[in-house]
Amino acid sequence: MSQQPQTAQASPPQTEFVDAANQPETRGIELIGAGERHGRARDLFFVWAAPSVSILNFTIGATLVLLGLELWQAVLVVIAASALWVLPGTIAISGPAAGTSGSVITRAIYGIIGNKPVVAFTGWLIGAVFLALNWLASSFLGAGLLAGMGLTDPVVVPIVVTLVISALTVLVAVYGHALILRVYSWLAVVLAVIFVTVAAFLLPQVDLAFQQPEPLSGVPLWSAITIGFTIIASGPISYINSPDIARYLPRSTKASHIIAATALGGALPGMVFTVVGALLATAVTSEAMDAGIESALLGLLPGWLGPVLVIGVIANTIALNGMTTYTSSMALQAIGLPIRRIPAAIVVGLIGTALTVYLVLSTSLLDAVNLMLQFLVIVSAPTMAVFVADVVLRRGRYDGADLFDEERGGRFWYSGGWSIPGVAAVLIGGTATALCLSTEVWTGPIAESLGYVDLSVPVGMAVSVLVYTVLLRTPLGKAGRPDAS
């Protein structure tokens, strides 16, 4: 019989927690009882659609053309990379099964102690990067809008915009799950209307017959295709927090419905607006792009629509970063820090704000997005791959009480608190990812030998899954097998 957890994060009586949109959510990683489960799988579609209607999609789409791809090639890359949204959909089914957050569920993969450094590193790195990138986009656009009103200070204005947006984001994270579930459905519709309107004004200005002055072929073409794929794929494979959003659903919710709602909600808006971003690049001069894609975008819109777009971008940023801050706060609890979820959300917000301010003063949006998203896959590719493999091997079955049993001899104590197959798979998979990565700052030896072809995502994920499944079948990984008692 598994013991109840003896740490500060052990599940207290369920009546202490209320999941309501009009009050802060005090529950963190604590188990959710059967009587508190509610909602439908289809609700997840809008929860993931709202963050996916993003200006970052415009930026990423434009990057594909800047890499030298033709429009039709860019579209195919977008579709291929967006298909990876099935991965966060797959791991989302572990949330209702266990009734707790993904940062606790991964104890089944890495062990009670081994999970802590993995969550600390992956949770903080991925969370901080996405907080900063999205706040950065809003900061640049908000500053550009205010500059038209005479507020032109290049330092103070972006920082003030960042601080205001950060405060609103943390507020969403504090109110938590119920607010996200209720508001994001309406927000997704509003954002879609705004971005479709923007696209309608942009499309007449694009060159549908666009051709690259020097079309790529051979190895240079594959280099551009694979680098573009990596940039886009870094989005879906980073959403290891999808179980956190689904965990309130009834245990009986069909896994196929959870996967479909999560994957389609994230993929469809992202695909549409990333393609629009690629088209946008044909209407903007290289000089304008160098000055900043956000300024170039505003320059193509009528005066009244620019402020509407900025408001939409800010709303999207708050939606995406509110979700990220919310789930990152639970990661803090999962690694054992004696802190409740609401103070943890504030800490996460402060760290993300600091990184954003640094980026505001030191880089352009386009450079930050491309570089940081590529480096992110070194962490996100192996951790997502191993999580998916574990969900498949366990057939989505997780016991929440066992996950909180932190005593020696517990089901997930493994070898001294560590699961060798899980930790080894992430370390070896991350190394393989780095060796195949191609960026302006770092090019792995394998990528360089292939002519800067970036195979980091497929190779890193394949190696991680292979190492994990093979080690589970050895005596070293016997205790970590999903069918182990």
XYZ file of C-alpha atoms in Angstrom:
485
model
C 0.000 0.000 0.000
C 1.428 3.398 -0.998
C 1.828 5.921 1.772
C 0.541 9.456 1.581
C 3.273 12.053 0.999
C 4.900 13.469 4.088
C 6.155 16.680 2.482
C 4.639 20.156 2.432
C 3.090 19.301 -0.910
C 1.042 16.353 0.373
C -2.619 16.476 -0.528
C -4.672 18.023 2.282
C -8.431 17.493 2.599
C -10.023 18.177 -0.757
C -12.571 20.630 0.690
C -9.821 23.218 1.184
C -9.658 23.936 -2.538
C -12.145 25.627 -4.844
C -11.728 25.831 -8.630
C -13.708 28.997 -9.399
C -12.994 31.787 -11.881
C -13.865 34.556 -9.424
C -11.255 33.719 -6.788
C -7.563 32.799 -6.727
C -6.801 29.108 -7.067
C -4.922 27.955 -3.992
C -4.479 24.367 -5.157
C -1.072 23.601 -6.565
C 0.165 20.096 -7.222
C -2.217 18.553 -4.679
C -4.339 15.640 -5.881
C -7.766 16.396 -7.338
C -10.489 14.146 -5.973
C -13.101 12.478 -8.172
C -15.809 14.789 -6.812
C -13.912 17.864 -7.988
C -13.379 16.706 -11.570
C -15.310 18.671 -14.176
C -15.252 19.930 -17.738
C -15.106 18.343 -21.175
C -12.202 17.498 -23.414
C -13.394 19.935 -26.097
C -12.831 22.825 -23.669
C -9.103 22.258 -24.184
C -9.364 23.338 -27.819
C -9.960 26.983 -26.923
C -7.533 26.909 -24.004
C -4.764 26.083 -26.470
C -6.117 28.153 -29.357
C -5.958 31.455 -27.457
C -2.173 31.309 -26.859
C -1.584 30.022 -30.395
C -3.070 33.113 -32.074
C 0.251 34.896 -31.700
C 2.372 37.488 -33.444
C 5.303 35.132 -32.968
C 3.712 33.071 -35.719
C 4.094 36.038 -38.084
C 7.740 36.353 -37.047
C 8.461 32.656 -37.509
C 6.660 32.542 -40.856
C 8.671 35.495 -42.142
C 11.837 33.733 -40.993
C 11.127 30.819 -43.334
C 11.217 33.140 -46.344
C 14.283 34.939 -45.020
C 16.007 31.553 -44.838
C 15.576 31.295 -48.611
C 12.505 29.062 -48.914
C 9.884 29.523 -51.603
C 6.335 30.084 -50.345
C 5.151 26.565 -51.139
C 8.177 25.115 -49.380
C 7.498 27.266 -46.335
C 3.880 26.055 -46.213
C 4.972 22.409 -46.273
C 7.457 23.031 -43.453
C 4.724 24.689 -41.377
C 2.360 21.737 -41.861
C 5.042 19.147 -41.064
C 6.230 20.873 -37.885
C 2.689 21.637 -36.693
C 1.872 17.921 -36.789
C 4.033 17.603 -33.665
C 1.175 19.131 -31.679
C -0.028 15.539 -31.298
C 2.776 15.121 -28.723
C 1.487 17.598 -26.081
C -1.946 16.138 -26.811
C -0.647 12.677 -25.971
C 0.977 13.586 -22.660
C -2.101 15.625 -21.674
C -3.988 12.380 -21.000
C -1.720 11.750 -18.004
C -3.249 14.756 -16.209
C -6.750 13.326 -15.684
C -5.263 9.872 -15.055
C -3.076 11.053 -12.172
C -5.094 14.060 -10.991
C -1.999 16.211 -10.548
C 0.442 18.314 -12.561
C 2.876 17.065 -15.162
C 5.823 18.117 -13.000
C 4.716 15.489 -10.458
C 3.742 12.861 -13.034
C 7.299 12.812 -14.399
C 8.409 11.288 -11.087
C 7.335 8.064 -12.783
C 9.991 8.715 -15.443
C 12.935 10.122 -13.467
C 12.338 8.938 -9.909
C 11.415 10.934 -6.811
C 14.831 12.610 -6.532
C 15.846 12.479 -10.192
C 12.700 14.357 -11.150
C 13.734 17.425 -9.166
C 16.749 18.562 -11.232
C 14.984 17.671 -14.476
C 11.899 19.724 -13.575
C 14.000 22.530 -12.128
C 16.007 22.818 -15.333
C 13.377 22.126 -17.956
C 10.549 23.915 -16.163
C 12.510 27.042 -15.491
C 14.347 27.200 -18.811
C 11.324 26.567 -20.985
C 9.098 28.784 -18.850
C 11.561 31.677 -18.744
C 12.247 31.542 -22.490
C 8.591 31.664 -23.481
C 7.706 34.301 -20.913
C 10.513 36.484 -22.207
C 9.857 35.940 -25.926
C 6.172 36.775 -25.692
C 6.643 39.722 -23.366
C 9.389 40.900 -25.717
C 7.003 40.890 -28.688
C 4.413 42.884 -26.749
C 7.040 45.270 -25.457
C 8.325 46.122 -28.939
C 4.833 46.540 -30.386
C 3.527 48.494 -27.405
C 6.548 50.779 -27.502
C 6.051 51.289 -31.237
C 2.429 52.281 -30.690
C 3.312 54.703 -27.896
C 6.077 56.186 -30.035
C 3.386 57.344 -32.441
C 1.827 59.201 -29.536
C 5.061 61.002 -28.733
C 6.454 58.631 -26.082
C 9.739 57.731 -27.709
C 12.163 56.932 -24.890
C 13.885 53.724 -26.149
C 14.553 52.419 -22.656
C 11.816 53.571 -20.305
C 8.824 52.953 -22.578
C 9.558 49.273 -23.405
C 10.359 48.535 -19.775
C 7.144 50.144 -18.515
C 5.105 48.236 -21.112
C 6.802 45.004 -20.017
C 6.087 45.649 -16.333
C 2.391 46.350 -16.940
C 1.906 43.252 -19.093
C 3.868 41.124 -16.625
C 1.647 42.233 -13.750
C -1.524 41.308 -15.670
C 0.001 37.955 -16.622
C 0.786 37.063 -13.023
C -2.770 38.018 -12.071
C -4.123 35.441 -14.537
C -1.754 32.828 -13.098
C -2.890 33.630 -9.561
C -6.570 33.054 -10.409
C -5.552 29.912 -12.255
C -7.352 27.053 -13.929
C -11.017 28.093 -13.730
C -10.307 31.604 -15.021
C -8.194 30.207 -17.857
C -10.930 27.759 -18.799
C -13.674 30.399 -18.811
C -11.904 33.400 -20.323
C -9.703 31.730 -22.929
C -12.676 30.424 -24.910
C -13.912 33.964 -25.545
C -10.405 35.290 -25.922
C -9.606 32.771 -28.656
C -12.559 34.020 -30.704
C -11.683 37.703 -30.206
C -8.032 37.140 -31.084
C -8.956 35.133 -34.164
C -11.158 37.998 -35.393
C -8.358 40.527 -34.840
C -5.690 38.462 -36.563
C -7.961 37.484 -39.460
C -8.724 41.182 -39.974
C -5.014 41.947 -39.970
C -4.407 39.137 -42.450
C -7.174 40.464 -44.702
C -5.368 43.817 -44.955
C -1.987 42.181 -45.473
C -2.882 39.649 -48.145
C -3.617 42.183 -50.926
C -0.093 43.527 -50.419
C 1.722 40.212 -50.622
C 3.326 38.821 -53.742
C 1.738 35.422 -54.342
C 4.049 34.943 -57.328
C 7.098 35.585 -55.134
C 10.275 33.730 -56.023
C 13.612 33.854 -54.299
C 16.240 35.836 -56.287
C 18.583 32.877 -55.884
C 16.501 29.698 -55.405
C 18.056 27.143 -53.088
C 18.759 23.564 -54.089
C 20.595 20.560 -52.759
C 22.210 20.779 -49.335
C 21.554 24.535 -48.822
C 17.846 23.909 -49.446
C 17.726 21.075 -46.921
C 19.621 23.229 -44.461
C 16.975 25.974 -44.732
C 14.105 23.463 -44.527
C 15.462 21.704 -41.438
C 16.373 24.927 -39.612
C 12.878 26.262 -40.272
C 11.370 22.978 -39.103
C 13.348 23.159 -35.860
C 12.210 26.721 -35.142
C 8.528 25.838 -35.595
C 8.771 22.443 -33.891
C 10.267 24.052 -30.806
C 6.782 25.375 -30.018
C 4.698 22.191 -29.692
C 7.475 20.059 -28.204
C 7.977 22.607 -25.415
C 4.436 22.298 -24.043
C 5.268 19.680 -21.450
C 2.731 21.517 -19.248
C -0.314 20.178 -21.126
C -1.195 17.691 -18.317
C -1.545 20.645 -15.920
C -4.369 22.130 -17.984
C -6.187 18.802 -18.422
C -5.846 17.470 -14.886
C -9.298 18.623 -13.697
C -11.082 16.542 -16.347
C -12.910 13.411 -15.133
C -10.755 10.293 -15.200
C -13.275 8.721 -17.597
C -12.650 11.343 -20.311
C -11.650 9.619 -23.548
C -7.939 9.879 -24.293
C -8.603 10.372 -28.011
C -10.754 13.422 -27.274
C -8.075 14.976 -25.059
C -5.399 14.419 -27.702
C -7.544 15.831 -30.513
C -8.713 18.938 -28.622
C -5.210 19.819 -27.431
C -3.477 19.130 -30.746
C -6.018 20.869 -32.974
C -6.357 23.844 -30.632
C -2.637 24.466 -30.755
C -1.947 23.496 -34.360
C -4.704 25.098 -36.434
C -4.269 28.780 -35.420
C -0.490 28.392 -35.452
C -0.481 26.954 -38.970
C -2.747 29.655 -40.392
C -0.890 32.636 -38.982
C 2.590 31.231 -39.572
C 1.691 30.914 -43.257
C 0.428 34.508 -43.163
C 3.805 35.478 -41.709
C 5.561 33.841 -44.646
C 3.336 35.782 -47.041
C 4.041 38.953 -45.071
C 7.746 38.600 -45.794
C 7.060 39.036 -49.518
C 5.502 42.442 -48.894
C 8.271 43.847 -46.720
C 11.652 45.069 -47.888
C 14.788 43.636 -46.319
C 15.613 47.092 -44.941
C 12.242 47.260 -43.194
C 12.712 43.729 -41.847
C 16.108 44.663 -40.437
C 14.469 47.542 -38.561
C 12.128 45.089 -36.854
C 9.296 42.940 -38.147
C 6.918 44.449 -35.617
C 7.473 47.947 -37.054
C 7.245 46.634 -40.620
C 3.933 44.972 -39.805
C 2.412 48.108 -38.332
C 3.595 50.052 -41.371
C 1.464 47.886 -43.674
C -1.771 48.407 -41.726
C -4.207 51.321 -41.723
C -3.818 53.691 -38.803
C -6.883 52.485 -36.910
C -5.935 48.787 -37.123
C -2.436 49.146 -35.687
C -3.625 49.859 -32.129
C -6.175 47.033 -32.383
C -3.409 44.614 -33.352
C -1.228 45.784 -30.475
C -4.086 45.203 -28.036
C -4.602 41.746 -29.538
C -0.905 40.924 -29.207
C -0.897 42.032 -25.593
C -4.019 39.937 -24.874
C -2.415 36.908 -26.542
C 0.774 37.446 -24.570
C -1.122 37.578 -21.299
C -2.988 34.396 -22.289
C 0.105 32.402 -23.202
C 2.303 33.681 -20.413
C -0.498 33.414 -17.881
C -0.700 29.687 -18.670
C 3.096 29.341 -18.584
C 3.394 31.148 -15.254
C 0.540 29.076 -13.839
C 2.151 25.754 -14.706
C 5.678 26.896 -13.811
C 4.482 27.768 -10.324
C 3.571 24.109 -9.826
C 7.004 23.061 -11.084
C 8.493 25.005 -8.172
C 6.389 23.001 -5.756
C 7.216 19.710 -7.447
C 10.954 20.151 -6.923
C 10.338 20.448 -3.186
C 10.479 24.164 -2.435
C 8.282 24.959 0.604
C 6.153 27.504 -1.203
C 2.466 27.704 -2.049
C 1.319 28.049 -5.650
C 0.373 31.746 -5.608
C 3.712 33.014 -4.208
C 5.434 30.641 -6.637
C 3.577 32.269 -9.549
C 4.815 35.675 -8.441
C 8.409 34.417 -8.263
C 8.144 32.961 -11.781
C 6.762 36.285 -13.050
C 9.613 38.265 -11.524
C 12.264 36.047 -13.131
C 10.574 36.187 -16.538
C 10.267 39.974 -16.283
C 13.961 40.367 -15.522
C 14.952 38.297 -18.561
C 12.553 40.260 -20.763
C 13.977 43.610 -19.670
C 17.447 42.335 -20.505
C 16.346 41.252 -23.986
C 14.508 44.529 -24.598
C 17.749 46.399 -24.095
C 20.018 44.028 -25.996
C 18.388 42.435 -29.041
C 15.761 42.546 -31.769
C 12.617 40.429 -31.711
C 13.574 38.472 -34.826
C 17.041 37.582 -33.529
C 15.738 36.607 -30.095
C 12.988 34.377 -31.453
C 15.176 32.485 -33.903
C 18.101 31.876 -31.569
C 16.230 31.076 -28.366
C 13.682 28.771 -30.003
C 16.430 26.740 -31.630
C 18.432 26.345 -28.428
C 15.258 25.409 -26.573
C 15.020 22.098 -28.439
C 18.136 20.775 -26.686
C 15.987 20.540 -23.574
C 12.468 20.168 -24.923
C 13.063 17.487 -27.588
C 14.352 14.748 -25.249
C 12.008 15.537 -22.340
C 8.922 15.569 -24.569
C 10.001 12.364 -26.342
C 10.560 10.459 -23.095
C 7.271 11.715 -21.617
C 5.348 10.544 -24.691
C 7.122 7.181 -24.610
C 6.222 6.713 -20.959
C 2.554 7.588 -21.550
C 2.397 5.068 -24.409
C 4.152 2.330 -22.449
C 1.876 2.842 -19.428
C -1.162 3.205 -21.687
C -1.978 6.439 -19.897
C -2.299 4.789 -16.473
C -0.835 6.727 -13.530
C -1.628 6.446 -9.814
C -1.630 9.858 -8.150
C -1.136 8.484 -4.632
C 1.941 6.514 -5.691
C 3.410 9.628 -7.290
C 3.278 11.379 -3.920
C 4.879 8.495 -2.017
C 8.350 9.948 -1.462
C 9.501 7.337 1.044
C 12.259 4.842 0.331
C 10.720 1.717 -1.107
C 7.898 3.612 -2.796
C 6.904 2.622 -6.312
C 8.815 5.508 -7.905
C 11.827 5.536 -5.596
C 13.690 3.283 -8.044
C 17.489 3.253 -7.408
C 18.243 5.685 -4.613
C 15.453 7.964 -5.818
C 16.668 7.983 -9.433
C 15.344 6.233 -12.538
C 18.440 5.536 -14.617
C 16.509 4.945 -17.897
C 14.695 8.297 -17.695
C 17.672 10.424 -16.675
C 20.031 8.714 -19.128
C 17.543 9.097 -21.981
C 17.275 12.850 -21.436
C 21.021 13.389 -21.073
C 21.969 11.256 -24.084
C 19.051 12.591 -26.148
C 19.971 16.172 -25.298
C 23.548 15.531 -26.361
C 22.371 14.052 -29.655
C 20.126 17.087 -30.167
C 23.008 19.500 -29.596
C 25.281 17.578 -31.978
C 22.697 17.937 -34.749
C 21.726 21.569 -34.050
C 22.617 24.385 -36.453
C 22.412 28.006 -35.280
C 24.427 31.147 -35.873
C 25.987 30.788 -32.427
C 26.424 27.010 -32.244
C 26.611 24.335 -34.911
C 27.010 20.750 -33.782
C 29.659 18.637 -35.509
C 27.048 16.369 -37.103
C 25.107 19.330 -38.480
C 28.313 20.883 -39.785
C 29.393 17.667 -41.499
C 26.002 17.525 -43.241
C 26.353 21.053 -44.608
C 24.430 22.783 -41.776
C 21.411 20.505 -42.109
C 19.605 20.627 -38.742
C 18.284 17.216 -37.668
C 18.223 18.107 -33.981
C 14.515 17.451 -33.356
C 14.028 14.074 -35.094
C 17.416 12.697 -34.019
C 17.187 13.987 -30.454
C 13.693 12.582 -29.960
C 14.471 9.246 -31.617
C 17.623 8.741 -29.548
C 15.783 9.618 -26.331
C 12.967 7.148 -26.991
C 15.408 4.420 -28.031
C 17.591 4.829 -24.941
C 14.571 4.928 -22.625
C 12.849 1.844 -24.006
C 16.058 -0.194 -24.266
C 17.218 0.600 -20.720
C 13.794 -0.268 -19.325
C 14.312 -3.811 -20.638
C 17.657 -4.248 -18.880
C 18.211 -5.223 -15.222
C 19.269 -1.614 -14.661
C 15.795 -0.377 -15.578
C 13.696 -3.236 -14.228
C 12.203 -1.177 -11.382
C 11.297 1.599 -13.807
C 9.219 -0.500 -16.170
C 5.586 0.587 -16.353
C 4.464 -2.935 -15.501
C 6.692 -3.184 -12.436
C 4.841 -3.706 -9.171
